[in-house]
Amino acid sequence: MAKKVTLKDVAKHAGVSYQTVSKILRDQIQVTPEVRVRVQQAVEELGYRPNVTARSLRTQASHLIGYSWQPSRQNFFSPVLEEFEQSVVEAAERRGYHILLFPQREGIDSFKTYEELAYTGRVDGFILSDLGYSDPRIPALQALKIPLVAFGRTNCENRQFPFVDVDGRAGVRQVVEHLLDQGHQRIAVLGWPEESRVGTDRLSGYWDGMEAAGITVDRAWVKRRAGEYDYGYEAAHELLELPAKRCPTAIVTVFDLIAVGVIHAVEAKGLVVGHDIAVTGFDDVPMVPYLRPGLTTLRQPTWEVGQRTINILVNLLEGNPTDTQQVLLPPELIIRESSQGYYQPS
Amino acid sequence: MAKKVTLKDVAKHAGVSYQTVSKILRDQIQVTPEVRVRVQQAVEELGYRPNVTARSLRTQASHLIGYSWQPSRQNFFSPVLEEFEQSVVEAAERRGYHILLFPQREGIDSFKTYEELAYTGRVDGFILSDLGYSDPRIPALQALKIPLVAFGRTNCENRQFPFVDVDGRAGVRQVVEHLLDQGHQRIAVLGWPEESRVGTDRLSGYWDGMEAAGITVDRAWVKRRAGEYDYGYEAAHELLELPAKRCPTAIVTVFDLIAVGVIHAVEAKGLVVGHDIAVTGFDDVPMVPYLRPGLTTLRQPTWEVGQRTINILVNLLEGNPTDTQQVLLPPELIIRESSQGYYQPS
DNA sequence: ATGTGTTAGGCGAACGTTCGCCTTATCGTT
DNA sequence: AACGATAAGGCGAACGTTCGCCTAACACAT
């Protein structure tokens, strides 16, 4: 590192006290134009940059925001989180904050993680994503009185905390209604097990839609299992082997990759997706636009989630009057060929 | 934020001087067992955590590493960088460092970015990715004597700097040799324009392979254009319209998405990928495993790149004797169906 | 008794800021 | 001529550490 230029150096060079330099640079004081110019020149010449560490120590604010999430397994992708991260970084930067990464590796000594999170003074606040049911990070941070905003909800019933989330339930309901509009009646759904909060949320949108339409749901149409591509592939095979009268004409899934598995299974059976059977996904992952046929899916307003999250947090940090602290955003239904064949109900 | 517990609080509670507490906690001093226990109990009871900001100020080391990259456009994916980031974060954490994000938005006031980078004392060193030709960040950081390690090379001829990179040239050469082994002779290549450093690097592997095999390359086989899916789709159409004698039997691309475009174009022409024509990609992006037919491609050892990058940087920061500071890793050839039809040369 | 070495722990200073109070000079007013 | 108000800028202290040096106490050998 280069020899540091400090306030004192600048002050000496400009012939004033270093505290005065500090104040001039932050516009906290009135000085004669002449002095101001002298100081600015000195700053320029010496290439002075304030030392953020010292500033943080003094002001008790690091202007750093911690971001804690669960890194995906290697070579496995979570594009939603990728975009969320981008958005958060961008929004934070615009408000004068930077993002510090705190991956939350599952299993591995989660105690140590809280140590990390607690690390005094390192960050002013936290953004959490990948919330689990009753996520332990929330009480931990709240005990330390560190402000936080979460991407997603959790089931800490008795705890209030600010969050931004996407309304998966409303989204899936919208999908179901779209399929009903197309004439479908026997609609199946591939969900995730109960342990998955988002999975459960999305699945309930299916029930909402079916119930509202007054359709009695065949138990065989509803599957709840962990997995992605393979799950979709296998489950679709099972569904398609149901007797003709019970065989679904549409398959709703809670994740695009499951839908891809379904599509491949459908095609392996010699059926045409979008014509013989409709398939839908969730997330609009980056590979989807390159899929044929195009996959009807729900796109999360990820960018906006990130922006809102940071806004809430920064308002919290800076003590601004903040509007609502719990935001639920609707996903956007993207209709493509996979749900658009002119299907004729039998 | 909760009321801070400082060394002085602990000291008072344990009945020693606060400096002694500091030394005990860092094992810098010998004390009677009795005192040690008293101090540890006080730490426990009060829930003391060292204030990293103060520590940084004193030791002149933040144990923070800046990571600067070019965020992809929205809803556009760069899975390689995603995995790189993960790897970097993980490796850094293991050595006691954290990662601070410094996105480098193109165009937008790049001057301000350097201000940011220069921000005194905030970070101990930098990791750069997405190097451009003669990347301006490198001289900027070197002028400030801030250690850096890059993912990728650049053409700052006269500058030496540590980097880790993937040998795209050797990779593509390997692909070409693989195709030659399959009996292909008329091999086309879809590259990127000269402005792209990686594109140029990868393209040269094509020339290497063809030259070594003694094949005269038809100028029409080599395309250099910016783009991805659409580029592949259009370029493939052009290639397939060449007269039979000059029409390529294999198309090498410098990126998987280009290859996906090619595949779709080939299929649109009624040809069978892997049988009538071979196609290869680069990167093994996450969607590739779900493609049919499977795409032959080159996988970057992204995880290892991240690990090596951090190791070099941390060694630099801590003044450890470091072995080599310029590392070139070979990508791994993944052979799938798209290049495996039994093609019979005409 | 005196000197010498070792051990346990205290103490002052420094890292580079920001903050609040204080001083001095200038000017206008009564 | 004396007073007060305002403007310009200085000064000491503090944020919570770490670091190097110092001291007191004790043990041991002379």
PDB file of N, CA, C and O in Angstrom, chain B residues 122-164:
ATOM      1  N   ARG B 122     -10.211   0.651   2.919  1.00  0.00           N
ATOM      2  CA  ARG B 122     -11.425  -0.153   2.997  1.00  0.00           C
ATOM      3  C   ARG B 122     -11.118  -1.617   2.694  1.00  0.00           C
ATOM      4  O   ARG B 122     -11.668  -2.500   3.325  1.00  0.00           O
ATOM      5  N   VAL B 123     -10.310  -1.843   1.719  1.00  0.00           N
ATOM      6  CA  VAL B 123      -9.947  -3.221   1.383  1.00  0.00           C
ATOM      7  C   VAL B 123      -8.429  -3.375   1.382  1.00  0.00           C
ATOM      8  O   VAL B 123      -7.699  -2.420   1.183  1.00  0.00           O
ATOM      9  N   ASP B 124      -8.001  -4.606   1.603  1.00  0.00           N
ATOM     10  CA  ASP B 124      -6.563  -4.869   1.593  1.00  0.00           C
ATOM     11  C   ASP B 124      -6.063  -5.190   0.191  1.00  0.00           C
ATOM     12  O   ASP B 124      -4.898  -4.997  -0.118  1.00  0.00           O
ATOM     13  N   GLY B 125      -6.959  -5.726  -0.626  1.00  0.00           N
ATOM     14  CA  GLY B 125      -6.540  -6.128  -1.962  1.00  0.00           C
ATOM     15  C   GLY B 125      -7.755  -6.282  -2.854  1.00  0.00           C
ATOM     16  O   GLY B 125      -8.882  -6.136  -2.402  1.00  0.00           O
ATOM     17  N   PHE B 126      -7.476  -6.581  -4.105  1.00  0.00           N
ATOM     18  CA  PHE B 126      -8.569  -6.668  -5.065  1.00  0.00           C
ATOM     19  C   PHE B 126      -8.508  -7.917  -5.925  1.00  0.00           C
ATOM     20  O   PHE B 126      -7.432  -8.388  -6.285  1.00  0.00           O
ATOM     21  N   ILE B 127      -9.698  -8.401  -6.240  1.00  0.00           N
ATOM     22  CA  ILE B 127      -9.850  -9.438  -7.258  1.00  0.00           C
ATOM     23  C   ILE B 127     -10.590  -8.788  -8.416  1.00  0.00           C
ATOM     24  O   ILE B 127     -11.626  -8.163  -8.212  1.00  0.00           O
ATOM     25  N   LEU B 128     -10.053  -8.941  -9.603  1.00  0.00           N
ATOM     26  CA  LEU B 128     -10.719  -8.379 -10.773  1.00  0.00           C
ATOM     27  C   LEU B 128     -11.160  -9.508 -11.685  1.00  0.00           C
ATOM     28  O   LEU B 128     -10.433 -10.470 -11.882  1.00  0.00           O
ATOM     29  N   SER B 129     -12.334  -9.352 -12.271  1.00  0.00           N
ATOM     30  CA  SER B 129     -12.643 -10.265 -13.370  1.00  0.00           C
ATOM     31  C   SER B 129     -13.191  -9.468 -14.532  1.00  0.00           C
ATOM     32  O   SER B 129     -13.271  -8.252 -14.454  1.00  0.00           O
ATOM     33  N   ASP B 130     -13.533 -10.151 -15.593  1.00  0.00           N
ATOM     34  CA  ASP B 130     -13.984  -9.468 -16.814  1.00  0.00           C
ATOM     35  C   ASP B 130     -12.966  -8.457 -17.298  1.00  0.00           C
ATOM     36  O   ASP B 130     -13.303  -7.298 -17.555  1.00  0.00           O
ATOM     37  N   LEU B 131     -11.728  -8.872 -17.393  1.00  0.00           N
ATOM     38  CA  LEU B 131     -10.703  -7.944 -17.870  1.00  0.00           C
ATOM     39  C   LEU B 131     -10.955  -7.560 -19.314  1.00  0.00           C
ATOM     40  O   LEU B 131     -11.295  -8.400 -20.134  1.00  0.00           O
ATOM     41  N   GLY B 132     -10.803  -6.291 -19.589  1.00  0.00           N
ATOM     42  CA  GLY B 132     -10.844  -5.871 -20.981  1.00  0.00           C
ATOM     43  C   GLY B 132      -9.424  -5.799 -21.521  1.00  0.00           C
ATOM     44  O   GLY B 132      -8.461  -6.002 -20.789  1.00  0.00           O
ATOM     45  N   TYR B 133      -9.321  -5.532 -22.782  1.00  0.00           N
ATOM     46  CA  TYR B 133      -7.995  -5.267 -23.334  1.00  0.00           C
ATOM     47  C   TYR B 133      -7.432  -4.090 -22.570  1.00  0.00           C
ATOM     48  O   TYR B 133      -8.101  -3.075 -22.401  1.00  0.00           O
ATOM     49  N   SER B 134      -6.243  -4.222 -22.115  1.00  0.00           N
ATOM     50  CA  SER B 134      -5.574  -3.155 -21.356  1.00  0.00           C
ATOM     51  C   SER B 134      -6.557  -2.503 -20.389  1.00  0.00           C
ATOM     52  O   SER B 134      -6.933  -1.342 -20.505  1.00  0.00           O
ATOM     53  N   ASP B 135      -6.950  -3.282 -19.452  1.00  0.00           N
ATOM     54  CA  ASP B 135      -7.959  -2.863 -18.476  1.00  0.00           C
ATOM     55  C   ASP B 135      -7.446  -1.709 -17.610  1.00  0.00           C
ATOM     56  O   ASP B 135      -6.391  -1.797 -17.014  1.00  0.00           O
ATOM     57  N   PRO B 136      -8.211  -0.635 -17.541  1.00  0.00           N
ATOM     58  CA  PRO B 136      -7.729   0.547 -16.820  1.00  0.00           C
ATOM     59  C   PRO B 136      -7.652   0.334 -15.308  1.00  0.00           C
ATOM     60  O   PRO B 136      -6.989   1.086 -14.609  1.00  0.00           O
ATOM     61  N   ARG B 137      -8.347  -0.661 -14.812  1.00  0.00           N
ATOM     62  CA  ARG B 137      -8.326  -0.848 -13.367  1.00  0.00           C
ATOM     63  C   ARG B 137      -6.943  -1.264 -12.879  1.00  0.00           C
ATOM     64  O   ARG B 137      -6.555  -0.982 -11.748  1.00  0.00           O
ATOM     65  N   ILE B 138      -6.227  -1.939 -13.770  1.00  0.00           N
ATOM     66  CA  ILE B 138      -4.937  -2.477 -13.326  1.00  0.00           C
ATOM     67  C   ILE B 138      -3.917  -1.375 -13.049  1.00  0.00           C
ATOM     68  O   ILE B 138      -3.379  -1.305 -11.945  1.00  0.00           O
ATOM     69  N   PRO B 139      -3.661  -0.491 -14.000  1.00  0.00           N
ATOM     70  CA  PRO B 139      -2.747   0.608 -13.652  1.00  0.00           C
ATOM     71  C   PRO B 139      -3.254   1.431 -12.469  1.00  0.00           C
ATOM     72  O   PRO B 139      -2.452   1.861 -11.633  1.00  0.00           O
ATOM     73  N   ALA B 140      -4.575   1.622 -12.404  1.00  0.00           N
ATOM     74  CA  ALA B 140      -5.123   2.428 -11.314  1.00  0.00           C
ATOM     75  C   ALA B 140      -4.770   1.824  -9.960  1.00  0.00           C
ATOM     76  O   ALA B 140      -4.277   2.502  -9.065  1.00  0.00           O
ATOM     77  N   LEU B 141      -4.997   0.531  -9.846  1.00  0.00           N
ATOM     78  CA  LEU B 141      -4.713  -0.108  -8.563  1.00  0.00           C
ATOM     79  C   LEU B 141      -3.218  -0.206  -8.297  1.00  0.00           C
ATOM     80  O   LEU B 141      -2.761  -0.037  -7.171  1.00  0.00           O
ATOM     81  N   GLN B 142      -2.477  -0.476  -9.361  1.00  0.00           N
ATOM     82  CA  GLN B 142      -1.037  -0.604  -9.160  1.00  0.00           C
ATOM     83  C   GLN B 142      -0.433   0.723  -8.717  1.00  0.00           C
ATOM     84  O   GLN B 142       0.492   0.761  -7.906  1.00  0.00           O
ATOM     85  N   ALA B 143      -0.976   1.820  -9.239  1.00  0.00           N
ATOM     86  CA  ALA B 143      -0.472   3.131  -8.845  1.00  0.00           C
ATOM     87  C   ALA B 143      -0.690   3.346  -7.350  1.00  0.00           C
ATOM     88  O   ALA B 143       0.120   3.985  -6.670  1.00  0.00           O
ATOM     89  N   LEU B 144      -1.776   2.798  -6.849  1.00  0.00           N
ATOM     90  CA  LEU B 144      -2.073   2.941  -5.418  1.00  0.00           C
ATOM     91  C   LEU B 144      -1.389   1.864  -4.594  1.00  0.00           C
ATOM     92  O   LEU B 144      -1.587   1.786  -3.388  1.00  0.00           O
ATOM     93  N   LYS B 145      -0.643   1.029  -5.290  1.00  0.00           N
ATOM     94  CA  LYS B 145       0.061  -0.084  -4.643  1.00  0.00           C
ATOM     95  C   LYS B 145      -0.900  -0.989  -3.875  1.00  0.00           C
ATOM     96  O   LYS B 145      -0.579  -1.480  -2.791  1.00  0.00           O
ATOM     97  N   ILE B 146      -2.067  -1.178  -4.426  1.00  0.00           N
ATOM     98  CA  ILE B 146      -3.008  -2.118  -3.829  1.00  0.00           C
ATOM     99  C   ILE B 146      -2.853  -3.457  -4.540  1.00  0.00           C
ATOM    100  O   ILE B 146      -2.974  -3.523  -5.757  1.00  0.00           O
ATOM    101  N   PRO B 147      -2.551  -4.490  -3.790  1.00  0.00           N
ATOM    102  CA  PRO B 147      -2.349  -5.800  -4.412  1.00  0.00           C
ATOM    103  C   PRO B 147      -3.602  -6.260  -5.145  1.00  0.00           C
ATOM    104  O   PRO B 147      -4.713  -6.010  -4.682  1.00  0.00           O
ATOM    105  N   LEU B 148      -3.401  -6.909  -6.258  1.00  0.00           N
ATOM    106  CA  LEU B 148      -4.546  -7.424  -7.007  1.00  0.00           C
ATOM    107  C   LEU B 148      -4.199  -8.744  -7.661  1.00  0.00           C
ATOM    108  O   LEU B 148      -3.033  -9.031  -7.926  1.00  0.00           O
ATOM    109  N   VAL B 149      -5.219  -9.538  -7.872  1.00  0.00           N
ATOM    110  CA  VAL B 149      -5.090 -10.741  -8.685  1.00  0.00           C
ATOM    111  C   VAL B 149      -6.285 -10.750  -9.617  1.00  0.00           C
ATOM    112  O   VAL B 149      -7.396 -10.447  -9.201  1.00  0.00           O
ATOM    113  N   ALA B 150      -6.050 -11.081 -10.878  1.00  0.00           N
ATOM    114  CA  ALA B 150      -7.133 -11.058 -11.858  1.00  0.00           C
ATOM    115  C   ALA B 150      -7.554 -12.456 -12.256  1.00  0.00           C
ATOM    116  O   ALA B 150      -6.746 -13.380 -12.236  1.00  0.00           O
ATOM    117  N   PHE B 151      -8.832 -12.587 -12.574  1.00  0.00           N
ATOM    118  CA  PHE B 151      -9.316 -13.785 -13.242  1.00  0.00           C
ATOM    119  C   PHE B 151      -9.333 -13.420 -14.715  1.00  0.00           C
ATOM    120  O   PHE B 151     -10.215 -12.694 -15.174  1.00  0.00           O
ATOM    121  N   GLY B 152      -8.354 -13.892 -15.420  1.00  0.00           N
ATOM    122  CA  GLY B 152      -8.234 -13.555 -16.837  1.00  0.00           C
ATOM    123  C   GLY B 152      -6.989 -12.746 -17.088  1.00  0.00           C
ATOM    124  O   GLY B 152      -6.398 -12.173 -16.178  1.00  0.00           O
ATOM    125  N   ARG B 153      -6.614 -12.709 -18.339  1.00  0.00           N
ATOM    126  CA  ARG B 153      -5.421 -11.952 -18.720  1.00  0.00           C
ATOM    127  C   ARG B 153      -5.848 -10.688 -19.445  1.00  0.00           C
ATOM    128  O   ARG B 153      -7.017 -10.453 -19.671  1.00  0.00           O
ATOM    129  N   THR B 154      -4.893  -9.890 -19.784  1.00  0.00           N
ATOM    130  CA  THR B 154      -5.203  -8.706 -20.546  1.00  0.00           C
ATOM    131  C   THR B 154      -3.977  -8.389 -21.398  1.00  0.00           C
ATOM    132  O   THR B 154      -2.987  -9.082 -21.347  1.00  0.00           O
ATOM    133  N   ASN B 155      -4.078  -7.317 -22.131  1.00  0.00           N
ATOM    134  CA  ASN B 155      -2.972  -7.031 -23.037  1.00  0.00           C
ATOM    135  C   ASN B 155      -2.125  -5.840 -22.611  1.00  0.00           C
ATOM    136  O   ASN B 155      -1.551  -5.167 -23.438  1.00  0.00           O
ATOM    137  N   CYS B 156      -2.097  -5.579 -21.322  1.00  0.00           N
ATOM    138  CA  CYS B 156      -1.185  -4.553 -20.843  1.00  0.00           C
ATOM    139  C   CYS B 156       0.220  -5.130 -20.986  1.00  0.00           C
ATOM    140  O   CYS B 156       0.793  -5.630 -20.028  1.00  0.00           O
ATOM    141  N   GLU B 157       0.728  -5.052 -22.169  1.00  0.00           N
ATOM    142  CA  GLU B 157       1.963  -5.774 -22.480  1.00  0.00           C
ATOM    143  C   GLU B 157       3.050  -5.573 -21.440  1.00  0.00           C
ATOM    144  O   GLU B 157       3.683  -6.495 -20.961  1.00  0.00           O
ATOM    145  N   ASN B 158       3.242  -4.304 -21.131  1.00  0.00           N
ATOM    146  CA  ASN B 158       4.397  -3.978 -20.304  1.00  0.00           C
ATOM    147  C   ASN B 158       4.129  -4.081 -18.805  1.00  0.00           C
ATOM    148  O   ASN B 158       4.938  -3.692 -18.002  1.00  0.00           O
ATOM    149  N   ARG B 159       2.978  -4.559 -18.482  1.00  0.00           N
ATOM    150  CA  ARG B 159       2.693  -4.681 -17.058  1.00  0.00           C
ATOM    151  C   ARG B 159       2.662  -6.133 -16.638  1.00  0.00           C
ATOM    152  O   ARG B 159       2.029  -6.956 -17.276  1.00  0.00           O
ATOM    153  N   GLN B 160       3.265  -6.385 -15.528  1.00  0.00           N
ATOM    154  CA  GLN B 160       3.187  -7.711 -14.961  1.00  0.00           C
ATOM    155  C   GLN B 160       2.180  -7.667 -13.822  1.00  0.00           C
ATOM    156  O   GLN B 160       2.194  -6.752 -13.005  1.00  0.00           O
ATOM    157  N   PHE B 161       1.298  -8.617 -13.795  1.00  0.00           N
ATOM    158  CA  PHE B 161       0.416  -8.706 -12.637  1.00  0.00           C
ATOM    159  C   PHE B 161      -0.019 -10.149 -12.478  1.00  0.00           C
ATOM    160  O   PHE B 161      -0.020 -10.908 -13.443  1.00  0.00           O
ATOM    161  N   PRO B 162      -0.352 -10.513 -11.275  1.00  0.00           N
ATOM    162  CA  PRO B 162      -0.734 -11.899 -11.022  1.00  0.00           C
ATOM    163  C   PRO B 162      -2.121 -12.181 -11.594  1.00  0.00           C
ATOM    164  O   PRO B 162      -3.003 -11.338 -11.491  1.00  0.00           O
ATOM    165  N   PHE B 163      -2.274 -13.318 -12.176  1.00  0.00           N
ATOM    166  CA  PHE B 163      -3.603 -13.701 -12.669  1.00  0.00           C
ATOM    167  C   PHE B 163      -3.769 -15.206 -12.652  1.00  0.00           C
ATOM    168  O   PHE B 163      -2.793 -15.962 -12.562  1.00  0.00           O
ATOM    169  N   VAL B 164      -5.018 -15.608 -12.735  1.00  0.00           N
ATOM    170  CA  VAL B 164      -5.360 -17.008 -12.952  1.00  0.00           C
ATOM    171  C   VAL B 164      -6.293 -17.001 -14.147  1.00  0.00           C
ATOM    172  O   VAL B 164      -7.184 -16.162 -14.222  1.00  0.00           O
TER     173      VAL B 164
END
